[in-house]
JSON list of C-alpha atoms in Angstrom, two decimals:
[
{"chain": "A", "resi": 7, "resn": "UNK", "atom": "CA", "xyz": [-10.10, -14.67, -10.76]},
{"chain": "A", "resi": 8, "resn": "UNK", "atom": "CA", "xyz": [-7.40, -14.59, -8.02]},
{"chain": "A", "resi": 9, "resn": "UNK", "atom": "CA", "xyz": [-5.64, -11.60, -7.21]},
{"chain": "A", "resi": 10, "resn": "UNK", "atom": "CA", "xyz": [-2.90, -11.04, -4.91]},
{"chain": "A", "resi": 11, "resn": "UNK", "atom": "CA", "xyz": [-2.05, -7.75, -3.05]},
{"chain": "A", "resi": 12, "resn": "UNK", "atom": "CA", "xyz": [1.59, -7.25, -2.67]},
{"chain": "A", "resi": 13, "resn": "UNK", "atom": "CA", "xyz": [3.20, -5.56, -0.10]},
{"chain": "A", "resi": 14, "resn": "UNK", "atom": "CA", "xyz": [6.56, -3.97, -1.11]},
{"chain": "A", "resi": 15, "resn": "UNK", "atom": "CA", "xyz": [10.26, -5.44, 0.33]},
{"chain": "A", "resi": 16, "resn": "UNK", "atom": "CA", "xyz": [11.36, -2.73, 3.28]},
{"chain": "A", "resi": 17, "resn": "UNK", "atom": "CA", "xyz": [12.79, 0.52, 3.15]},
{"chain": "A", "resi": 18, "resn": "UNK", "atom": "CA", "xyz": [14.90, 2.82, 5.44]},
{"chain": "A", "resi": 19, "resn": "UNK", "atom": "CA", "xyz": [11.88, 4.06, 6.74]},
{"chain": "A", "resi": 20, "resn": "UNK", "atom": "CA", "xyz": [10.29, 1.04, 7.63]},
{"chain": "A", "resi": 21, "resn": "UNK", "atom": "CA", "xyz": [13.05, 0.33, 9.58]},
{"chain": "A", "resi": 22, "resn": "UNK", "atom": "CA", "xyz": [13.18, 3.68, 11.21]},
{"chain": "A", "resi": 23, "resn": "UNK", "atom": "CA", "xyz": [9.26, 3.49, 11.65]},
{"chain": "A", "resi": 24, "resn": "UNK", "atom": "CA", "xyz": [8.54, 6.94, 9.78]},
{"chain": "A", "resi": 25, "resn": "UNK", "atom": "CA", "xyz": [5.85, 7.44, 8.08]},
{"chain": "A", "resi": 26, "resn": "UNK", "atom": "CA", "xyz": [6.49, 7.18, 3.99]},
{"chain": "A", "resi": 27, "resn": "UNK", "atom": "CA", "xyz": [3.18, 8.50, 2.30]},
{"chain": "A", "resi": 28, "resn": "UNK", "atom": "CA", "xyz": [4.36, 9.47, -1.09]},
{"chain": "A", "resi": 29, "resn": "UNK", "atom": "CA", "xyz": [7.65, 9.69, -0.79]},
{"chain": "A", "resi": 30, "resn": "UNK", "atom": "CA", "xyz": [10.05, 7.74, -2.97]},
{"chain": "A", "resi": 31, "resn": "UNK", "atom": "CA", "xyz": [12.18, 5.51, -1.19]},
{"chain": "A", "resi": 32, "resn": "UNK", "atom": "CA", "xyz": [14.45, 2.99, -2.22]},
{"chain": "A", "resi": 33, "resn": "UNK", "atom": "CA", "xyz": [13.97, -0.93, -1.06]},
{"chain": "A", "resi": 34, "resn": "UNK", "atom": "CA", "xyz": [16.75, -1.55, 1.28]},
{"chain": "A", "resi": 35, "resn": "UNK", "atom": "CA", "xyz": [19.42, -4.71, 0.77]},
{"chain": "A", "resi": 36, "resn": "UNK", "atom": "CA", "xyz": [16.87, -6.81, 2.88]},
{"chain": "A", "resi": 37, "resn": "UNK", "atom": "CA", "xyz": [13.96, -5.99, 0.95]},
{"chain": "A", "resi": 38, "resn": "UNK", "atom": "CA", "xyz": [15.17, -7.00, -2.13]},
{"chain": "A", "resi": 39, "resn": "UNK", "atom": "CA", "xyz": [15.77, -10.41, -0.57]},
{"chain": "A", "resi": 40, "resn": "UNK", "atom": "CA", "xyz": [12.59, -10.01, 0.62]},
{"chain": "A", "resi": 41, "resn": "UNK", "atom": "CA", "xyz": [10.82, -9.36, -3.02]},
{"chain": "A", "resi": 42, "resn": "UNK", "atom": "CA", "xyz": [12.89, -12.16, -3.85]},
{"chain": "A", "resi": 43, "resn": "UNK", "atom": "CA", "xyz": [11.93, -14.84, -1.15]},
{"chain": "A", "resi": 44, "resn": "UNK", "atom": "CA", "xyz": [8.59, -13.84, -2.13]},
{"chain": "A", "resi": 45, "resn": "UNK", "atom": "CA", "xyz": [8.76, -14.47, -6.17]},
{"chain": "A", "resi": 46, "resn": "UNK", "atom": "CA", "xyz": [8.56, -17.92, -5.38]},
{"chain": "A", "resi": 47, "resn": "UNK", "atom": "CA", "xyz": [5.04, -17.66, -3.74]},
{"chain": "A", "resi": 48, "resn": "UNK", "atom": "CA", "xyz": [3.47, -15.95, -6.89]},
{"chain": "A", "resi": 49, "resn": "UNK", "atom": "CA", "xyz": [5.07, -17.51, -9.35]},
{"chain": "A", "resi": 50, "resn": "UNK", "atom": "CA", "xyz": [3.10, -20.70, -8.75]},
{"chain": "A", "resi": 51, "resn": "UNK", "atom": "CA", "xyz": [-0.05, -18.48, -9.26]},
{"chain": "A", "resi": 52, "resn": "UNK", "atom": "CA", "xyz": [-0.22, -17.59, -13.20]},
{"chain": "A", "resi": 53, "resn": "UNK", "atom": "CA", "xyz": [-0.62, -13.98, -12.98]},
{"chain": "A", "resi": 54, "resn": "UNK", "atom": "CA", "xyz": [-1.56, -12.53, -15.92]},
{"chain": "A", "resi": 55, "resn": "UNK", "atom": "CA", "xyz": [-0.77, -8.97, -15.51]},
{"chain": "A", "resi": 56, "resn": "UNK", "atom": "CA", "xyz": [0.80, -6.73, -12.33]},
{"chain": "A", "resi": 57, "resn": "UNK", "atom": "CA", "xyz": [-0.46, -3.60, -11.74]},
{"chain": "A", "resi": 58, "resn": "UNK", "atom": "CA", "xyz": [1.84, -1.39, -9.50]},
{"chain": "A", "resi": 59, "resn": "UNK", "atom": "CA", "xyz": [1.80, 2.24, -7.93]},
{"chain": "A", "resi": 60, "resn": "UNK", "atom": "CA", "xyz": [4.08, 4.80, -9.32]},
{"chain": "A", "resi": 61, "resn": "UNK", "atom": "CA", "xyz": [5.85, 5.43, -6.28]},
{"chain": "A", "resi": 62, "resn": "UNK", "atom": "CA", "xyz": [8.40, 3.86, -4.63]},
{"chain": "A", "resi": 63, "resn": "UNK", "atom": "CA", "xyz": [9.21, 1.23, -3.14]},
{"chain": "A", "resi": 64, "resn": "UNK", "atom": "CA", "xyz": [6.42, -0.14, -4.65]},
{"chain": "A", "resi": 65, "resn": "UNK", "atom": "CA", "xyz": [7.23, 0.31, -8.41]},
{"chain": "A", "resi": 66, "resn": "UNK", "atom": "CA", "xyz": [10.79, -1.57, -7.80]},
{"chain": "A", "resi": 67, "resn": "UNK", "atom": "CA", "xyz": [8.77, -4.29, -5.91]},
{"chain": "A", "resi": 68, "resn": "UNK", "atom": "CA", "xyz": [6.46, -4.69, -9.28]},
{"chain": "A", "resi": 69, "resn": "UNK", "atom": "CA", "xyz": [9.54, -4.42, -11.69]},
{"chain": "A", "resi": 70, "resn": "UNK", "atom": "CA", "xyz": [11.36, -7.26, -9.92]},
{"chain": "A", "resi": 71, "resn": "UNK", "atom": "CA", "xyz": [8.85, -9.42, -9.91]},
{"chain": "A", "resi": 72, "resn": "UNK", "atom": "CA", "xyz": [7.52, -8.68, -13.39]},
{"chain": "A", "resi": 73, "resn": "UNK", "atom": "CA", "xyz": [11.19, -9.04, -15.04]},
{"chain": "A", "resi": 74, "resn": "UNK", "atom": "CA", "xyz": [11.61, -12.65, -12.74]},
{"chain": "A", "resi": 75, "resn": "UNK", "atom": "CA", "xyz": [8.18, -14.09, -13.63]},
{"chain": "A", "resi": 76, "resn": "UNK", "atom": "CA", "xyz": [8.01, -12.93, -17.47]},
{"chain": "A", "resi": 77, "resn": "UNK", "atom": "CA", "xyz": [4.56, -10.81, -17.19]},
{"chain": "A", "resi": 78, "resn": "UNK", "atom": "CA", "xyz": [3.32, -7.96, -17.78]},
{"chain": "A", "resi": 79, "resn": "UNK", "atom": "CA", "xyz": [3.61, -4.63, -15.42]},
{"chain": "A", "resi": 80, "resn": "UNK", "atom": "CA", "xyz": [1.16, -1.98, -15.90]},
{"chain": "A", "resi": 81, "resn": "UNK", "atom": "CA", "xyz": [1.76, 0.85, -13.80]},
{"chain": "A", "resi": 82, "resn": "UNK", "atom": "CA", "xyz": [-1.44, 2.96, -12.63]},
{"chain": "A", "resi": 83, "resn": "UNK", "atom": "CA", "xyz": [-1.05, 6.76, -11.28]},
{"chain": "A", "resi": 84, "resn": "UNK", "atom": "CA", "xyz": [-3.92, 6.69, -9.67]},
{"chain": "A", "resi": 85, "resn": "UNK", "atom": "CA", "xyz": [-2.40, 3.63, -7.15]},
{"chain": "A", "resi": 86, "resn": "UNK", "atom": "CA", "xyz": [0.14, 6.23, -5.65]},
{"chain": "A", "resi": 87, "resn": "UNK", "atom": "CA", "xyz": [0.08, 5.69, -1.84]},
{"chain": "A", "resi": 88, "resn": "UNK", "atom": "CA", "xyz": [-1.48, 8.19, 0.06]},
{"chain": "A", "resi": 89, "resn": "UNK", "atom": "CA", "xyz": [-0.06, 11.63, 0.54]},
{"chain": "A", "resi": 90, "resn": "UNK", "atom": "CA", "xyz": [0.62, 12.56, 4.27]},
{"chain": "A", "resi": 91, "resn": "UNK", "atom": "CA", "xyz": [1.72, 16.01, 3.32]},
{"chain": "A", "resi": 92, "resn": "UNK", "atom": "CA", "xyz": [3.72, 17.37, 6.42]},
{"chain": "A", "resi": 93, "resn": "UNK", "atom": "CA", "xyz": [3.75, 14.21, 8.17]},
{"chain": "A", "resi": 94, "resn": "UNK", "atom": "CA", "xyz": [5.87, 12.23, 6.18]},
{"chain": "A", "resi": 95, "resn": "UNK", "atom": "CA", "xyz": [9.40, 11.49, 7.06]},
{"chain": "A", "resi": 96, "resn": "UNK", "atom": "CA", "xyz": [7.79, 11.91, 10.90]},
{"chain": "A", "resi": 97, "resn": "UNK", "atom": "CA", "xyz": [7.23, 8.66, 13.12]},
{"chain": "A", "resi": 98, "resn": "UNK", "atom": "CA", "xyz": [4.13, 8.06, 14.47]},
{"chain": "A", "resi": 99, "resn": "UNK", "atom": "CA", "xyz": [5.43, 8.62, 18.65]},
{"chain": "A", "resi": 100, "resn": "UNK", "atom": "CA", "xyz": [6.44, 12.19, 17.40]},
{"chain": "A", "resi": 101, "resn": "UNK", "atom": "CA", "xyz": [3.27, 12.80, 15.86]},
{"chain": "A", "resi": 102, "resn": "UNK", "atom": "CA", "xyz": [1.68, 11.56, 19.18]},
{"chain": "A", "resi": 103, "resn": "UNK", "atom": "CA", "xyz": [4.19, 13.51, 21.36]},
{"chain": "A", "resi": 104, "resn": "UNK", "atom": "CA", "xyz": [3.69, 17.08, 19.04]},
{"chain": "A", "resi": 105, "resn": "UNK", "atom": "CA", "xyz": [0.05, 16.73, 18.49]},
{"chain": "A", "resi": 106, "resn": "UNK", "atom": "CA", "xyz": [-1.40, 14.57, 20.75]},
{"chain": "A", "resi": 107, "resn": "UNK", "atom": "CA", "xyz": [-4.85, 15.75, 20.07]},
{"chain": "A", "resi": 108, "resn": "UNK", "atom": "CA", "xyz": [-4.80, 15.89, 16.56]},
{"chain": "A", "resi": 109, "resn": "UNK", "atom": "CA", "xyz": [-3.13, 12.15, 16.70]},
{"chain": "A", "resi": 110, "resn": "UNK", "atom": "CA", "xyz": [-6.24, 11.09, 19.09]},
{"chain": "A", "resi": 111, "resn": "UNK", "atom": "CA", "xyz": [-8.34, 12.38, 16.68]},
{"chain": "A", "resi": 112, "resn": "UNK", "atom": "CA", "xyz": [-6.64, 10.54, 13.91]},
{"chain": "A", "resi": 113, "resn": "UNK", "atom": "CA", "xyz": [-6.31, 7.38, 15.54]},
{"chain": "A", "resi": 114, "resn": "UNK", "atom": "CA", "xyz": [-10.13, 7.19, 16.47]},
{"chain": "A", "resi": 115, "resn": "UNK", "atom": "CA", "xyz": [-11.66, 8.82, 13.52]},
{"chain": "A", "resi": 116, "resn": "UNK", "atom": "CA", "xyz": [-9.07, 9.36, 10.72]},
{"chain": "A", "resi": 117, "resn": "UNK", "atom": "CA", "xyz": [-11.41, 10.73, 8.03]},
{"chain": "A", "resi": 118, "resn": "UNK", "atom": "CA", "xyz": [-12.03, 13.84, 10.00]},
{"chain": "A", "resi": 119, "resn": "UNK", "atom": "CA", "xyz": [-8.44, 14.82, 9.94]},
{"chain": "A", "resi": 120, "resn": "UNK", "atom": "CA", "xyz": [-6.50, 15.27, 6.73]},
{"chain": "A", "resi": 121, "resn": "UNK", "atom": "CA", "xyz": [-2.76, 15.87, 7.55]},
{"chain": "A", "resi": 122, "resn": "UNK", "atom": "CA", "xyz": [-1.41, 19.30, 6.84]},
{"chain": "A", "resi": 123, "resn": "UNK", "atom": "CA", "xyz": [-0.87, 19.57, 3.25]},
{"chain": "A", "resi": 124, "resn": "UNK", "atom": "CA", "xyz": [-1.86, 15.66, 2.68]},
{"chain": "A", "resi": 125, "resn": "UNK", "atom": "CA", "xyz": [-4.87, 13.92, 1.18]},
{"chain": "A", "resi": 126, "resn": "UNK", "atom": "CA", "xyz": [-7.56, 12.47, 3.22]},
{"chain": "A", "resi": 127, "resn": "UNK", "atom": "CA", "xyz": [-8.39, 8.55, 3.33]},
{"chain": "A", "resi": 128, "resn": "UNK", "atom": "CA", "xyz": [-11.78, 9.21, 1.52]},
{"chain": "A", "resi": 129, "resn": "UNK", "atom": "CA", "xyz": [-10.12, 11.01, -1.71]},
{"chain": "A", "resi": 130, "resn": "UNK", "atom": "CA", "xyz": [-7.98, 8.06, -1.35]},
{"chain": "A", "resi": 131, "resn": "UNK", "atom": "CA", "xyz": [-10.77, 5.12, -1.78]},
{"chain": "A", "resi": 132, "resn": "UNK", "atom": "CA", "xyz": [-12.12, 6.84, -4.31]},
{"chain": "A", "resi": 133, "resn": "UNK", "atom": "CA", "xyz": [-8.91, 6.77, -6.87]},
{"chain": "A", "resi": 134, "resn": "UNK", "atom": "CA", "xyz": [-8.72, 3.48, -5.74]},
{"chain": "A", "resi": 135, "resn": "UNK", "atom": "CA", "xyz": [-12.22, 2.41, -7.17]},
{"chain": "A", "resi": 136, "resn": "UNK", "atom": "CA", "xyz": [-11.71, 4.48, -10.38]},
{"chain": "A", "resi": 137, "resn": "UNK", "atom": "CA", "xyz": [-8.40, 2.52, -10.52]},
{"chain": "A", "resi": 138, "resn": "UNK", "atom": "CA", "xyz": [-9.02, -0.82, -10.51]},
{"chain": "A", "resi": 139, "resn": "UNK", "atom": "CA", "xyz": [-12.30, -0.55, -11.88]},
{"chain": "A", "resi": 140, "resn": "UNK", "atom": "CA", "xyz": [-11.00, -1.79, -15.14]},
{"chain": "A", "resi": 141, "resn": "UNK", "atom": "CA", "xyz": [-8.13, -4.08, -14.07]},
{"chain": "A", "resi": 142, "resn": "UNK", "atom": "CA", "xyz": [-11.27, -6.29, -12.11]},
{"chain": "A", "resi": 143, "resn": "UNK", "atom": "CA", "xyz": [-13.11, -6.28, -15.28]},
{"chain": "A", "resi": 144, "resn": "UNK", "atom": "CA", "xyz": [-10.62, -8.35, -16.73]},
{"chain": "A", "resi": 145, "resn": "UNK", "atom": "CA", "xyz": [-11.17, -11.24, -15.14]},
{"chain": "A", "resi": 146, "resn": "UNK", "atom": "CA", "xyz": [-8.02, -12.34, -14.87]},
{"chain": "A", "resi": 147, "resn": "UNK", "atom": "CA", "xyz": [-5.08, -13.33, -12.49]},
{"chain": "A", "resi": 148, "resn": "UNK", "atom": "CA", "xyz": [-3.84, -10.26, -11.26]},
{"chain": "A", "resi": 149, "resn": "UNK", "atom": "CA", "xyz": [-1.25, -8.76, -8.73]},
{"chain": "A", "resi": 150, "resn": "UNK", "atom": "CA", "xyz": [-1.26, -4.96, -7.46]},
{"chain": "A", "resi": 151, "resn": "UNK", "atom": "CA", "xyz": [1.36, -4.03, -5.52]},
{"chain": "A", "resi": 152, "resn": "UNK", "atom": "CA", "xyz": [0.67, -1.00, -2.84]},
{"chain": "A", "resi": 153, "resn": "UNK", "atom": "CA", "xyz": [2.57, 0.43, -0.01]},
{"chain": "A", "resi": 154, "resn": "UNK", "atom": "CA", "xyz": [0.74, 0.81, 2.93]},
{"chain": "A", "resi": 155, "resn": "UNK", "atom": "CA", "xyz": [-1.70, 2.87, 3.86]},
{"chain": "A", "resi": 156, "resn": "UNK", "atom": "CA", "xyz": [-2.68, 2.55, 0.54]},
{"chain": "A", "resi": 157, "resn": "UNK", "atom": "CA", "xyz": [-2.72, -1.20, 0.42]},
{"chain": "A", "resi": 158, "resn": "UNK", "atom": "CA", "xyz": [-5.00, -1.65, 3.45]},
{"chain": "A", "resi": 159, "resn": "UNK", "atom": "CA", "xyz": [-7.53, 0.36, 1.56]},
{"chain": "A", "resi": 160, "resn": "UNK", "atom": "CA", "xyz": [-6.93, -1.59, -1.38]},
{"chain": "A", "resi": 161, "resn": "UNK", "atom": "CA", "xyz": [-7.72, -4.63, 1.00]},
{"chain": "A", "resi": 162, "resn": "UNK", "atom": "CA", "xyz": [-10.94, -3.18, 2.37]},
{"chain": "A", "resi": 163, "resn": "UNK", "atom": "CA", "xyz": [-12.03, -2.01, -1.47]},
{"chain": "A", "resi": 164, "resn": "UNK", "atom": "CA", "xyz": [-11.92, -5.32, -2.74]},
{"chain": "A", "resi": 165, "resn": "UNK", "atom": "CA", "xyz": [-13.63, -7.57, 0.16]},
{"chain": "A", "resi": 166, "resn": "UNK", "atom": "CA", "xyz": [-16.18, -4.85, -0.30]},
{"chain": "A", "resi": 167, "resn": "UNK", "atom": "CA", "xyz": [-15.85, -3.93, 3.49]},
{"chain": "A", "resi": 168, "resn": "UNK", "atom": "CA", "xyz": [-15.59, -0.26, 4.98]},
{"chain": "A", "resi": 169, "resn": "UNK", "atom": "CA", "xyz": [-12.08, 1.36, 4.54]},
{"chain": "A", "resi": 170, "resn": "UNK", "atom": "CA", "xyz": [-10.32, 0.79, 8.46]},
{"chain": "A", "resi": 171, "resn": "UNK", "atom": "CA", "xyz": [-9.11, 3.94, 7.78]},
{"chain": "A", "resi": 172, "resn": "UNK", "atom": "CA", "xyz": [-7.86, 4.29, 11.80]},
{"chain": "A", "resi": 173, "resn": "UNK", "atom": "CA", "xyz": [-6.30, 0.88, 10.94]},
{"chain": "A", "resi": 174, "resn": "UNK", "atom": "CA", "xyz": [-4.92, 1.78, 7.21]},
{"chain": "A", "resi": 175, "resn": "UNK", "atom": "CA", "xyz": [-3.39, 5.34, 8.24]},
{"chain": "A", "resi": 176, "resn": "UNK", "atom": "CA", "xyz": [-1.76, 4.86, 11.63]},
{"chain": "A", "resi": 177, "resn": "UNK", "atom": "CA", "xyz": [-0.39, 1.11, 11.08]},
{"chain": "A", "resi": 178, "resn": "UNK", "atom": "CA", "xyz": [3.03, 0.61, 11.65]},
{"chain": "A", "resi": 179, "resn": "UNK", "atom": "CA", "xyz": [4.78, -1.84, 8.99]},
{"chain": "A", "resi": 180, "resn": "UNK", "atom": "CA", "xyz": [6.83, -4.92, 10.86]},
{"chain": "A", "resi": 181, "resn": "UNK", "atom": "CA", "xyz": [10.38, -4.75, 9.10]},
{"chain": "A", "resi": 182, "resn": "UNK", "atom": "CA", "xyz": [9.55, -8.16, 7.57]},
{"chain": "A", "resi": 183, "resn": "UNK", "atom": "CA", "xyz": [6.81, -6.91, 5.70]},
{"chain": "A", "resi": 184, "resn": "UNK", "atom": "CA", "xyz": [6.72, -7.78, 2.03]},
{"chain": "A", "resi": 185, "resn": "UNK", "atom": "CA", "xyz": [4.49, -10.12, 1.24]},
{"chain": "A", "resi": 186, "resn": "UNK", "atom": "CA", "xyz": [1.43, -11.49, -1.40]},
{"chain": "A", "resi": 187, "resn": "UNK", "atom": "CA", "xyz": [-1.98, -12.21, 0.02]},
{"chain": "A", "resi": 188, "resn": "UNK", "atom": "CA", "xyz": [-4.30, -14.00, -2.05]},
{"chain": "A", "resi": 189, "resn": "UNK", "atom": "CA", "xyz": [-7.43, -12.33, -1.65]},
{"chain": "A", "resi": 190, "resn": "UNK", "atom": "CA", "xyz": [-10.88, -13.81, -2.10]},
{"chain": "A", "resi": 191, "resn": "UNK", "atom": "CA", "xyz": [-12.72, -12.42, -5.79]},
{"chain": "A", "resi": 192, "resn": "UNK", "atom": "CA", "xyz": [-13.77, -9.38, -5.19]},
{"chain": "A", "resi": 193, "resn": "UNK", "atom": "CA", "xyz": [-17.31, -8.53, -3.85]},
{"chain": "A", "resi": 194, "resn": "UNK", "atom": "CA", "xyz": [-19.32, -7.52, -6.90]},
{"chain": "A", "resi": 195, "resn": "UNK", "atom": "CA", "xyz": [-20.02, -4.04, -6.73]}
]
């Protein structure tokens, strides 16, 4: 079983460094050449099925490259990236500069503070392993496309290692960010 966790092409707020949580963006010009460029890299991989968040930019990122490569795209609610309630639309320096210790807190210990009106990391990992729960059963080729944070979680989930949730929450995305990863199969559970 391989699986490959896609990173979606760039937005306006990647490029802005804001913080995007749930909110539905569209992929910019350059990250549909990104998605694109990066078609090539999983097509040689015989992916039997995608399975994309619902939110954007993700969901464009999963259409494109179902609809190029011919396979099947199975969208799962449960995959929506991670609500950061109030701080989404923010970037990270003026969550520092407005809340310094509330972004201390977050950056050391991130499960202790859920952002106001957002979901914390741990209610995130767990709709991630009720997601893909049946996807792995399959034991197929598979792709799952996640913005980030959610698709650092996704990363820890599946090499069985403890959600960096100080790593997955306060990362900031390069602009030339969409890529695959071939991933290792997964650490039974």
């Amino acid at each position: 079983m391989t699986i490959y966790l896609i990173r979606p092409g760039e937005t306006d707020y990647d490029v802005q460094k804001r913080l995007q949580g749930s909110i539905n963006l569209p992929l910019t010009e350059q990250g549909v050449v990104q998605v694109d460029e990066m078609v090539t890299e999983v097509s040689k991989s015989q992916l039997d099925r995608i399975y994309s968040s619902p939110t954007e930019p993700a969901l464009s990122t999963a259409k494109r490259i179902a609809s190029k490569l011919g396979i099947t795209l199975k969208v799962l609610d449960s995959l929506a990236n991670v609500d950061l309630g109030l701080w989404q639309g923010l970037c990270i320096s003026e969550i520092r500069s407005k809340q310094p210790k509330v972004f201390k807190q977050w950056k050391e210990s991130p499960e202790s503070v859920c952002p106001p009106q957002g979901e914390d990391g741990e209610e995130a990992c767990q709709r991630i392993a009720a997601a893909l729960r049946k996807p792995m059963k399959r034991g197929k080729s598979i792709a799952i496309v996640a913005s980030e944070p959610l698709a650092s979680l996704i990363e820890c989930h599946l090499q069985g290692r403890e959600p960096e949730l100080s790593e997955s929450f306060c990362k900031e995305r390069e602009v030339a960010h969409c890529q695959a990863v071939e991933l290792p199969s997964p650490v039974p559970k």
